[in-house]
CSV table of C-alpha atoms and ligand atoms in Angstrom, one decimal:
chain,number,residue,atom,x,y,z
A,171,UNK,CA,-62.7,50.5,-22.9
A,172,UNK,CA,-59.4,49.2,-24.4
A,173,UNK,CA,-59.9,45.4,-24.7
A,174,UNK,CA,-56.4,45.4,-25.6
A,175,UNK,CA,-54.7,46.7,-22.4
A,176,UNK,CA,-54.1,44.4,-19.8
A,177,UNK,CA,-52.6,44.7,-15.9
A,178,UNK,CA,-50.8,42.6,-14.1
A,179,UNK,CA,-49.3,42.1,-10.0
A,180,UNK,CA,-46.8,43.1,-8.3
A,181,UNK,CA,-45.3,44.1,-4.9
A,182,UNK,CA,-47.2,40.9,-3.5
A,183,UNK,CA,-46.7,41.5,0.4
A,184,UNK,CA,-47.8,40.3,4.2
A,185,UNK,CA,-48.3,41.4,7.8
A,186,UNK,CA,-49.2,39.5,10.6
A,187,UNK,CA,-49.8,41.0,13.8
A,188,UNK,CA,-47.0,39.7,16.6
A,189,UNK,CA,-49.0,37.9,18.9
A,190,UNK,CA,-49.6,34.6,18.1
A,191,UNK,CA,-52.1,31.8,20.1
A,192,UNK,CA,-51.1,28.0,19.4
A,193,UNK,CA,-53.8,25.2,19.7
A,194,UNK,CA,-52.2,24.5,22.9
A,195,UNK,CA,-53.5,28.0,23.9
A,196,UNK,CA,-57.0,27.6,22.5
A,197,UNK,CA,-57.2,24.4,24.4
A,198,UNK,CA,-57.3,26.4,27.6
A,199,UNK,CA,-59.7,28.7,26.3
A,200,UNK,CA,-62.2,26.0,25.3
A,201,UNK,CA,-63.0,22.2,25.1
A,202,UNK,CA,-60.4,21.6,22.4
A,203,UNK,CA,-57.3,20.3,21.6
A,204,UNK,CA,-54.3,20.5,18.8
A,205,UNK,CA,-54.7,16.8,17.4
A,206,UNK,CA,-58.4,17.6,16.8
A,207,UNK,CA,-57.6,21.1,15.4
A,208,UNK,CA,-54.3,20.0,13.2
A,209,UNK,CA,-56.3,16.9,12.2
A,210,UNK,CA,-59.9,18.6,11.0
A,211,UNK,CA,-58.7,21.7,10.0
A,212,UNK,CA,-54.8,21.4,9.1
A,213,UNK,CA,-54.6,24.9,11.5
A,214,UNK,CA,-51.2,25.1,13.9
A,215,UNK,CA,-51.3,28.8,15.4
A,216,UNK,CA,-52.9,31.9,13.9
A,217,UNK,CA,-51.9,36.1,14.9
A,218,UNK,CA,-54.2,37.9,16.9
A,219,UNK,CA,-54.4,42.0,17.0
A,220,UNK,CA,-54.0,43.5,20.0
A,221,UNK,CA,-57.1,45.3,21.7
A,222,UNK,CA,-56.2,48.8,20.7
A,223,UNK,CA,-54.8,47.2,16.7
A,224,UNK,CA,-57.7,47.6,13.9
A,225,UNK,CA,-57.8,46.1,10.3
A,226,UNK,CA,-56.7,49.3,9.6
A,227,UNK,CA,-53.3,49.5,10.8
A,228,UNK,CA,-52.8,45.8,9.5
A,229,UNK,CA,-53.6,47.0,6.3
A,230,UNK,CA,-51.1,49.9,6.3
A,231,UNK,CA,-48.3,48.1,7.4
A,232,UNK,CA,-49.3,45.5,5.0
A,233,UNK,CA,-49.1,48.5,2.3
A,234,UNK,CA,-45.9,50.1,3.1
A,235,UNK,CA,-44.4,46.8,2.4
A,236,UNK,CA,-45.4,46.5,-1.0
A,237,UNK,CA,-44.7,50.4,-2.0
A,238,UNK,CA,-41.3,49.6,-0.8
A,239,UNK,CA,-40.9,46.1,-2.6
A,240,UNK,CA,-42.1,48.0,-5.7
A,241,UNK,CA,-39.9,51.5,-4.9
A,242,UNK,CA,-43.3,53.3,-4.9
A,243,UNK,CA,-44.0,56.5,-3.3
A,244,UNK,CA,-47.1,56.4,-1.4
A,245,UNK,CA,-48.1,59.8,-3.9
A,246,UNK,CA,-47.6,57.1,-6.8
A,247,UNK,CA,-50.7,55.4,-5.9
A,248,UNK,CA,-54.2,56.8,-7.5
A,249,UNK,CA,-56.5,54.2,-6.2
A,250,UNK,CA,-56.7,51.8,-2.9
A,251,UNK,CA,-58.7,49.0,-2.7
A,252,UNK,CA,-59.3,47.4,0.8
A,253,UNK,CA,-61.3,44.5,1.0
A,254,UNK,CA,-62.8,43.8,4.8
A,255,UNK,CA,-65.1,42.4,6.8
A,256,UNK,CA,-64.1,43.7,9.8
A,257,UNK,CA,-64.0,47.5,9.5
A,258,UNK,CA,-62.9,49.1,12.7
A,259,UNK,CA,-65.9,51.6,11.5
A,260,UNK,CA,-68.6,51.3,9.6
A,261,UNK,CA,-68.2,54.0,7.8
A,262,UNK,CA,-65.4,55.8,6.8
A,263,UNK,CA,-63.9,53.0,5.1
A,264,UNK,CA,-60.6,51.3,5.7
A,265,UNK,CA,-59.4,52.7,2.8
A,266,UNK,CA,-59.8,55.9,3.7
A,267,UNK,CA,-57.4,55.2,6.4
A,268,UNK,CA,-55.0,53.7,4.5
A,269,UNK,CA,-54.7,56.7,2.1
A,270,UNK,CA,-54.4,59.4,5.0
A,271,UNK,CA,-51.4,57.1,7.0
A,272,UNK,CA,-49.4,56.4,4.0
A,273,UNK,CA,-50.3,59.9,2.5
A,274,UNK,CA,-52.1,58.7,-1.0
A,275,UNK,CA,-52.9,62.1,-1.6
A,276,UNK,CA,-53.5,61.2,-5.2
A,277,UNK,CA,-55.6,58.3,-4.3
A,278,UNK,CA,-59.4,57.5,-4.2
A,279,UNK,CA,-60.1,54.8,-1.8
A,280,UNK,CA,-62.9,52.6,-0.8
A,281,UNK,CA,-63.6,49.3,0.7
A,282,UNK,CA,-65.3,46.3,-0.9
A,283,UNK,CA,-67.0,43.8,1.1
A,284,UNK,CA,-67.6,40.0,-0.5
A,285,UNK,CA,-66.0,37.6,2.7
A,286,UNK,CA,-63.5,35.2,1.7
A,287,UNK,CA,-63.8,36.0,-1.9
A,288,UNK,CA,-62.9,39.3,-1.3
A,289,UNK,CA,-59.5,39.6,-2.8
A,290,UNK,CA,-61.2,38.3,-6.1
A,291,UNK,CA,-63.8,40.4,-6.3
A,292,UNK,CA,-61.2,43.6,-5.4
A,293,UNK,CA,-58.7,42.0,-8.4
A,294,UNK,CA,-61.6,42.1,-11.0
A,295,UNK,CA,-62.5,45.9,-9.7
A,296,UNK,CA,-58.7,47.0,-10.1
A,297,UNK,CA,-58.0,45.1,-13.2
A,298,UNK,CA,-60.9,47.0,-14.9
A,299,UNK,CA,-60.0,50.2,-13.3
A,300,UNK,CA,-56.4,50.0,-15.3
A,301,UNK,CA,-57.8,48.5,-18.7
A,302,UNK,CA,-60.5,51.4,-18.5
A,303,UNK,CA,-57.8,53.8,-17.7
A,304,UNK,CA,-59.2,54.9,-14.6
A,305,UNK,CA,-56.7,54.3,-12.6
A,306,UNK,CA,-52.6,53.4,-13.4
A,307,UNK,CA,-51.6,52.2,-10.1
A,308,UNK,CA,-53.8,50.4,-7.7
A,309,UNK,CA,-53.0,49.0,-3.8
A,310,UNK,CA,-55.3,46.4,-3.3
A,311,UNK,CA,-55.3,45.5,0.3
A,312,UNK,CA,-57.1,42.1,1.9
A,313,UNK,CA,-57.4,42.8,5.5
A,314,UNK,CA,-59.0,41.2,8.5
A,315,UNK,CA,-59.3,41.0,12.0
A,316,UNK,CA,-61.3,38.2,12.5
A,317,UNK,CA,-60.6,37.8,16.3
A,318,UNK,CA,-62.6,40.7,16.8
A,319,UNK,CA,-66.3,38.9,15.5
A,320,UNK,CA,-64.8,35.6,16.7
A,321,UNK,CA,-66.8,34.4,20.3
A,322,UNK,CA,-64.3,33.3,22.0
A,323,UNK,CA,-66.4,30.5,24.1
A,324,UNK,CA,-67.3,28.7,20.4
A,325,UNK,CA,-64.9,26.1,19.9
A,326,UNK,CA,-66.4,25.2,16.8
A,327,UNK,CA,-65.7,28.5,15.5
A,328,UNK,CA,-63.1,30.1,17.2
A,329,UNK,CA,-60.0,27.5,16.3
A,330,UNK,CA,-60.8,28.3,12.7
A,331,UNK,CA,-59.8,32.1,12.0
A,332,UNK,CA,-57.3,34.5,12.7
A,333,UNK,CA,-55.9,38.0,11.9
A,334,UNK,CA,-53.6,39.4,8.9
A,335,UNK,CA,-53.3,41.6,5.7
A,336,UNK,CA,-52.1,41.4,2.5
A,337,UNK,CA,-51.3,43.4,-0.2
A,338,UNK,CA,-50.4,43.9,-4.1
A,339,UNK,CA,-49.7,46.5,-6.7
A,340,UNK,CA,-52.2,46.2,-10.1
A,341,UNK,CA,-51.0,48.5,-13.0
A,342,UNK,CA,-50.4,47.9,-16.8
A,343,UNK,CA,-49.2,44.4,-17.5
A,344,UNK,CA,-46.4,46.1,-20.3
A,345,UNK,CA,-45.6,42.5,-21.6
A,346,UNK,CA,-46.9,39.2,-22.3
A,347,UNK,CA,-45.3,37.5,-19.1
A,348,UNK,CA,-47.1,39.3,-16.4
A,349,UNK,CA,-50.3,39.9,-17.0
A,350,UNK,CA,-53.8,38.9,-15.1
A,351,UNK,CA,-55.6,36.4,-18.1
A,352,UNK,CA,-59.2,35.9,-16.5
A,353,UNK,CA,-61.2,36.6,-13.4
A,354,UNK,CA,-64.8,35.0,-13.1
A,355,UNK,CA,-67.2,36.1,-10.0
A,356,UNK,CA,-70.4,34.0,-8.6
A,357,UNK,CA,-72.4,34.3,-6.0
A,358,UNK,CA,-75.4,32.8,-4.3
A,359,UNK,CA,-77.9,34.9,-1.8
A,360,UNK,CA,-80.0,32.1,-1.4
A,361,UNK,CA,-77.4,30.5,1.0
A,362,UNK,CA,-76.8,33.8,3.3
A,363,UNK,CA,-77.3,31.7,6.4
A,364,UNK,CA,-74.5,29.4,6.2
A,365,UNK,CA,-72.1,31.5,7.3
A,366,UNK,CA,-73.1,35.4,8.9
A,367,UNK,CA,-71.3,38.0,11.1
A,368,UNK,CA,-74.1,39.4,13.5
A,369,UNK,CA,-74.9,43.2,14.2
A,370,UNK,CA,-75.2,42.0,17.9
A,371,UNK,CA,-72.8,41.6,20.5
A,372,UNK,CA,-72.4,37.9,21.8
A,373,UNK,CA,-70.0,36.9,24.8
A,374,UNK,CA,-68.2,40.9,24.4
A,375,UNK,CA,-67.5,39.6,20.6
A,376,UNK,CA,-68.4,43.1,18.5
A,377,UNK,CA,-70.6,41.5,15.6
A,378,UNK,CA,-70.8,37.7,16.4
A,379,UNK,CA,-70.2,34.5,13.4
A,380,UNK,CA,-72.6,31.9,12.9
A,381,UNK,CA,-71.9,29.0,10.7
A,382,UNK,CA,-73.2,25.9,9.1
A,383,UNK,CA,-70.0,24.4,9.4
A,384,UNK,CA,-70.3,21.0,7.5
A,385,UNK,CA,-72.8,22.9,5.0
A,386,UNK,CA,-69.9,25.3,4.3
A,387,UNK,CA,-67.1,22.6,4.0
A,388,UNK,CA,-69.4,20.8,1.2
A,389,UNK,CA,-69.8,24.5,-0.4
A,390,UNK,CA,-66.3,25.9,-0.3
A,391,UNK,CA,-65.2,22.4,-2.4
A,392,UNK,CA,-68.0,22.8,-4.9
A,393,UNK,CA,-68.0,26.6,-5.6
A,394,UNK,CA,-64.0,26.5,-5.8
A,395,UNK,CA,-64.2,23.1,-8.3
A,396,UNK,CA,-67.1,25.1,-10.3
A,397,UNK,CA,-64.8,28.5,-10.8
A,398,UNK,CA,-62.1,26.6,-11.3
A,399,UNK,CA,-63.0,24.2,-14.1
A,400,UNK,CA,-65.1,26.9,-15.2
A,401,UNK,CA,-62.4,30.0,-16.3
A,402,UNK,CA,-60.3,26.8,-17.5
A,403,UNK,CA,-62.6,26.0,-19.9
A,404,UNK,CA,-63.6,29.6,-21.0
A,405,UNK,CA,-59.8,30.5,-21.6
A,406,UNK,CA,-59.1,27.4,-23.5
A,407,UNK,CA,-56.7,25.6,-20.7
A,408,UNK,CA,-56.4,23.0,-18.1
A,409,UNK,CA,-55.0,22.1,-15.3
A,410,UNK,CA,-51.6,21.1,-16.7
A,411,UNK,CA,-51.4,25.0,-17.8
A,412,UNK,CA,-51.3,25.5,-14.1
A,413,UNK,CA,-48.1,26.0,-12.3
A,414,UNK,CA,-50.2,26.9,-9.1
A,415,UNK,CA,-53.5,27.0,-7.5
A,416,UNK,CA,-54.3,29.3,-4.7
A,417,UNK,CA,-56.9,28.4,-3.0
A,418,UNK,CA,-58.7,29.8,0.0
A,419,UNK,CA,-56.9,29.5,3.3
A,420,UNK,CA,-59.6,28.1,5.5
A,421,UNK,CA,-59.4,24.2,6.0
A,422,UNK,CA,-56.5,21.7,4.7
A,423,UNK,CA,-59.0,19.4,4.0
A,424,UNK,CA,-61.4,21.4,1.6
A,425,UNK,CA,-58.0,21.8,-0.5
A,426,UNK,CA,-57.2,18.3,-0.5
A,427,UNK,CA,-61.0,17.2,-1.2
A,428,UNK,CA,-61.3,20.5,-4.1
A,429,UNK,CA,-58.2,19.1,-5.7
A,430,UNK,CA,-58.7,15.0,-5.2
A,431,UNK,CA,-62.6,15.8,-6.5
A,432,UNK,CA,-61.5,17.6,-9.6
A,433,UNK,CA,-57.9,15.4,-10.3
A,434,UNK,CA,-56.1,18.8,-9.8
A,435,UNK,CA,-52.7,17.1,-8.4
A,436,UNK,CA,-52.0,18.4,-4.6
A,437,UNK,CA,-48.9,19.3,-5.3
A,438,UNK,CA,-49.6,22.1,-7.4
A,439,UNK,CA,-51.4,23.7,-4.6
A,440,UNK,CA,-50.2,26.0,-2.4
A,441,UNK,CA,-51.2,25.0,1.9
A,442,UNK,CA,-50.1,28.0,4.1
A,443,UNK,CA,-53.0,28.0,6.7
A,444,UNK,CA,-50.7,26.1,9.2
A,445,UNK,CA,-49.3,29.7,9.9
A,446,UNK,CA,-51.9,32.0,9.9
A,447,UNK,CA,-55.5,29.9,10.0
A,448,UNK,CA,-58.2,31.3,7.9
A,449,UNK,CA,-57.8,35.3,7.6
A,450,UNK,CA,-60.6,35.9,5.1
A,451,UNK,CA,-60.0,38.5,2.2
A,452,UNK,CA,-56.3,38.1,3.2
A,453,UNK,CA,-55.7,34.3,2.5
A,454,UNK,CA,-55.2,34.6,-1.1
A,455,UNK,CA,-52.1,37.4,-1.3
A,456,UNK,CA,-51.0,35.7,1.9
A,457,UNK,CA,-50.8,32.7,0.3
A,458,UNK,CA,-48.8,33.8,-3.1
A,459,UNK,CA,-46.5,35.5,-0.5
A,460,UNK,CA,-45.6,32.2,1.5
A,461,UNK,CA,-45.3,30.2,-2.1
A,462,UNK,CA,-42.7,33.3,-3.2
A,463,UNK,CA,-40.5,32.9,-0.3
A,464,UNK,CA,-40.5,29.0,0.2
A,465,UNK,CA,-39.0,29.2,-3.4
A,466,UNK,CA,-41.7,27.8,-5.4
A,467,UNK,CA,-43.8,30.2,-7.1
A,468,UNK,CA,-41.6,32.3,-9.6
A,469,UNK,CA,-41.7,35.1,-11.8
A,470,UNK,CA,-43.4,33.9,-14.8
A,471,UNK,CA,-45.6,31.2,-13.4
A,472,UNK,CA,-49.1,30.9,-14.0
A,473,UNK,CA,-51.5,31.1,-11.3
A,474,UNK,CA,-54.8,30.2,-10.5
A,475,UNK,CA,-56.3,31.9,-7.5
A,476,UNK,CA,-59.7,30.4,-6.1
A,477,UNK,CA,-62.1,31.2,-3.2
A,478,UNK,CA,-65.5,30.5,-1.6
A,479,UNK,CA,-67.2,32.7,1.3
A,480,UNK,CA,-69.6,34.1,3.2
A,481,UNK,CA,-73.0,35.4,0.8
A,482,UNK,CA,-72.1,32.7,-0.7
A,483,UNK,CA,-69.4,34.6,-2.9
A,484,UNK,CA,-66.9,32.5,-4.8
A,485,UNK,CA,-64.3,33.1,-7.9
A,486,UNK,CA,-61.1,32.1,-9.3
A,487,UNK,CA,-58.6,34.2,-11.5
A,488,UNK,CA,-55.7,33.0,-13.4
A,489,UNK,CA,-52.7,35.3,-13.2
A,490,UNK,CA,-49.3,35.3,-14.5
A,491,UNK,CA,-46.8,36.9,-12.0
B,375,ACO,N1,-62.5,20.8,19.1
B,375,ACO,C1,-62.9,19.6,19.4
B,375,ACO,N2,-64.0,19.1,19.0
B,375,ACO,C2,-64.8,19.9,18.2
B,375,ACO,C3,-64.4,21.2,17.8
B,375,ACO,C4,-63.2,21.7,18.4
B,375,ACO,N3,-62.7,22.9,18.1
B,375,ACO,N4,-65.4,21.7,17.0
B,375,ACO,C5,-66.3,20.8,16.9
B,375,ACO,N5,-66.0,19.7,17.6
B,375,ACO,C6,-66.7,18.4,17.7
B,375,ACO,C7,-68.2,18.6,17.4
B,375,ACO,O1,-68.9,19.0,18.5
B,375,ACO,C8,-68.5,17.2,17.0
B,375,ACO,O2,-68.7,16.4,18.1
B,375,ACO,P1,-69.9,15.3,18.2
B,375,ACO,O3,-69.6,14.3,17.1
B,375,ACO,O4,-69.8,14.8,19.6
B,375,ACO,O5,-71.2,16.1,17.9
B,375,ACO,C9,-67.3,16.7,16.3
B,375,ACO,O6,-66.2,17.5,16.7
B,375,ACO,C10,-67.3,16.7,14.8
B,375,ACO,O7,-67.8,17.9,14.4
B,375,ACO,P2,-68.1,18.3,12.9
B,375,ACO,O8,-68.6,19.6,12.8
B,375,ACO,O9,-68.8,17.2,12.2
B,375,ACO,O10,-66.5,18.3,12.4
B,375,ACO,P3,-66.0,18.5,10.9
B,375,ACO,O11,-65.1,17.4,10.6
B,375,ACO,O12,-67.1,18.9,10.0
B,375,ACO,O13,-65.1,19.8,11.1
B,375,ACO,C11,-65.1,22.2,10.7
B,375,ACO,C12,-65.7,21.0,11.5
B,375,ACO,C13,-63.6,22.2,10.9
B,375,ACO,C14,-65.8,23.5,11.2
B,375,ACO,C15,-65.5,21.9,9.2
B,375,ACO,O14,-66.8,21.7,9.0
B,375,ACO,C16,-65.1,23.1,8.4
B,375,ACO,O15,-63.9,23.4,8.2
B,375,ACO,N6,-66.1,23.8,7.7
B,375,ACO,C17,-65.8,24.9,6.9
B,375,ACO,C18,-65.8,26.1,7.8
B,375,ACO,C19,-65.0,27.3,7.2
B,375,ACO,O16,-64.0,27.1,6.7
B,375,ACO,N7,-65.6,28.4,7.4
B,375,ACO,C20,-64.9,29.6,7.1
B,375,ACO,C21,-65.7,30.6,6.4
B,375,ACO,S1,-66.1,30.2,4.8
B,375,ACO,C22,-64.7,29.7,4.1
B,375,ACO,O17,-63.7,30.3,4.4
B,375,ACO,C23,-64.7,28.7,3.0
């Protein structure tokens, strides 16, 4: 391995499936309402796949619109990373998909599975598939469709999640400005039950979601403060070296408490779950995305990505874009 070479993102991109349901619309669906879901959760409206969409075709279109941000032939790409928890199929992977749809014949693909912290977990694989030289041009795809394992009759569940991909380029970082620094993985077996996605069926949900949900709250804000303050240390930085944090786009308030715990300053942090509610491996590129076209992350800025999910799993990375 060449401890020298580093890569770096690019081609950050989005896709949200066209329907969207409002609180106002969960509100008919079960005892709920939007004060108590804007006010717990920070949540306004999330995208929903239609019956006959799969994570799959979220992820492609999610794809084609970073090849073409990065004016990338499909053919360029020789690996493709999806990270999913909600496969159409178990098996063949998502991946796969992707490569025959876009036409990576060049490409090996496969899927990665680690929840929330999925995008994480598919950036360290990528980055050390381009400093090995196994790879020059990755598409590293988070994609979920949530509303398929979601039971609709759970109100404690179902206001929380919603659908989406999101996508990004890794290849060799060729100078000091764009490059990922540091990626640091944990994870915790011992706590499986907090959150799990059935093998059963459960009110015609494929593969229903259980969750501790106050359990997973107290979780999400230690794991992220722990991976945080943990790669800060390790690389010799703090917080102030920060330009942004990313964190995982599940709750407003686990932001607000992982930032007010750990004196991060909430500005800094980057809140785009309002649009989209929590959409798993895909918060984390979705996130970047939103902060690039409200105008306040820029090219150069240092980034520091967190999340916390289902295994537990839970990670941070700082990037520079
Ligand atoms: N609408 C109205 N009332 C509700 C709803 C709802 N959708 N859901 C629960 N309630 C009620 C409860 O029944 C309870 O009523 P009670 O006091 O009469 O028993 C009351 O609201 C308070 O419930 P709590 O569970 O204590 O509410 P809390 O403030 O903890 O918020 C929530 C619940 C939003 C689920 C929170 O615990 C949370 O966000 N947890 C993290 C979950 C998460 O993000 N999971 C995603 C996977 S992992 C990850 O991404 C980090």
């Amino acid at each position: 391995m060449n401890n020298k070479l580093s890569s770096k993102i690019s081609g950050i991109a989005t896709y949200l499936p066209e329907k969207i349901l409002t609180n106002d619309d969960l509100s008919k669906m079960v005892d709920t309402n939007n004060e108590w879901i804007v006010s717990r959760t920070g949540i306004e409206k999330r995208h929903i796949a239609d019956d006959n969409e799969y994570t799959y075709d979220l992820a492609v279109k999610s794809a084609v619109k970073t090849l073409q941000q990065e004016n990338l032939k499909a053919t360029d790409i020789d690996c493709i990373i999806v990270s999913t928890t909600t496969p159409a199929d178990k098996c063949p992977s998502t991946a796969v998909k992707v490569q025959s749809k876009i036409g990576a014949k060049n490409a090996f693909a496969f899927d990665i599975q680690a929840a929330c912290s999925g995008f994480i977990y598919g950036l360290s694989i990528a980055d050390s598939f381009i400093k090995s030289g196994q790879a020059k041009r990755v598409l590293l795809i988070g994609a979920e469709t949530m509303s398929k394992v979601t039971d609709w009759t759970d109100r404690s569940t179902c206001v929380l999640f919603g659908d989406g991909a999101g996508s990004c380029i890794l290849s060799k970082a060729t100078d000091e400005c764009h490059k990922v620094i540091a990626i640091k993985l944990y994870s915790d077996g011992d706590r499986y039950d907090q959150i799990v996605i059935h093998n059963s069926e459960k009110n015609n949900c494929r593969g229903h979601m259980t969750m501790n949900g106050s359990e997973v709250f107290k979780s999400a804000i230690r794991c992220m403060g722990e991976a945080v303050n943990d790669i800060l240390n390790e690389n010799d930085m703090t917080i102030d070296d920060v330009d942004w944090i990313i964190p995982h786009q599940a709750n407003a308030r686990i932001i607000k408490s992982l930032c007010e715990q750990n004196d991060y300053p909430i500005e800094k942090s980057i809140i785009s779950l309002q649009n989209h509610a929590n959409t798993s491996s895909a918060t984390i590129p979705m996130a970047i995305d939103y902060g690039i076209k409200s105008g306040r992350i820029k090219s150069g800025n240092i980034l520091l990505l967190t999340a916390m999910g289902a295994g537990l799993t839970w990670g941070s990375a700082i990037v520079k874009l």
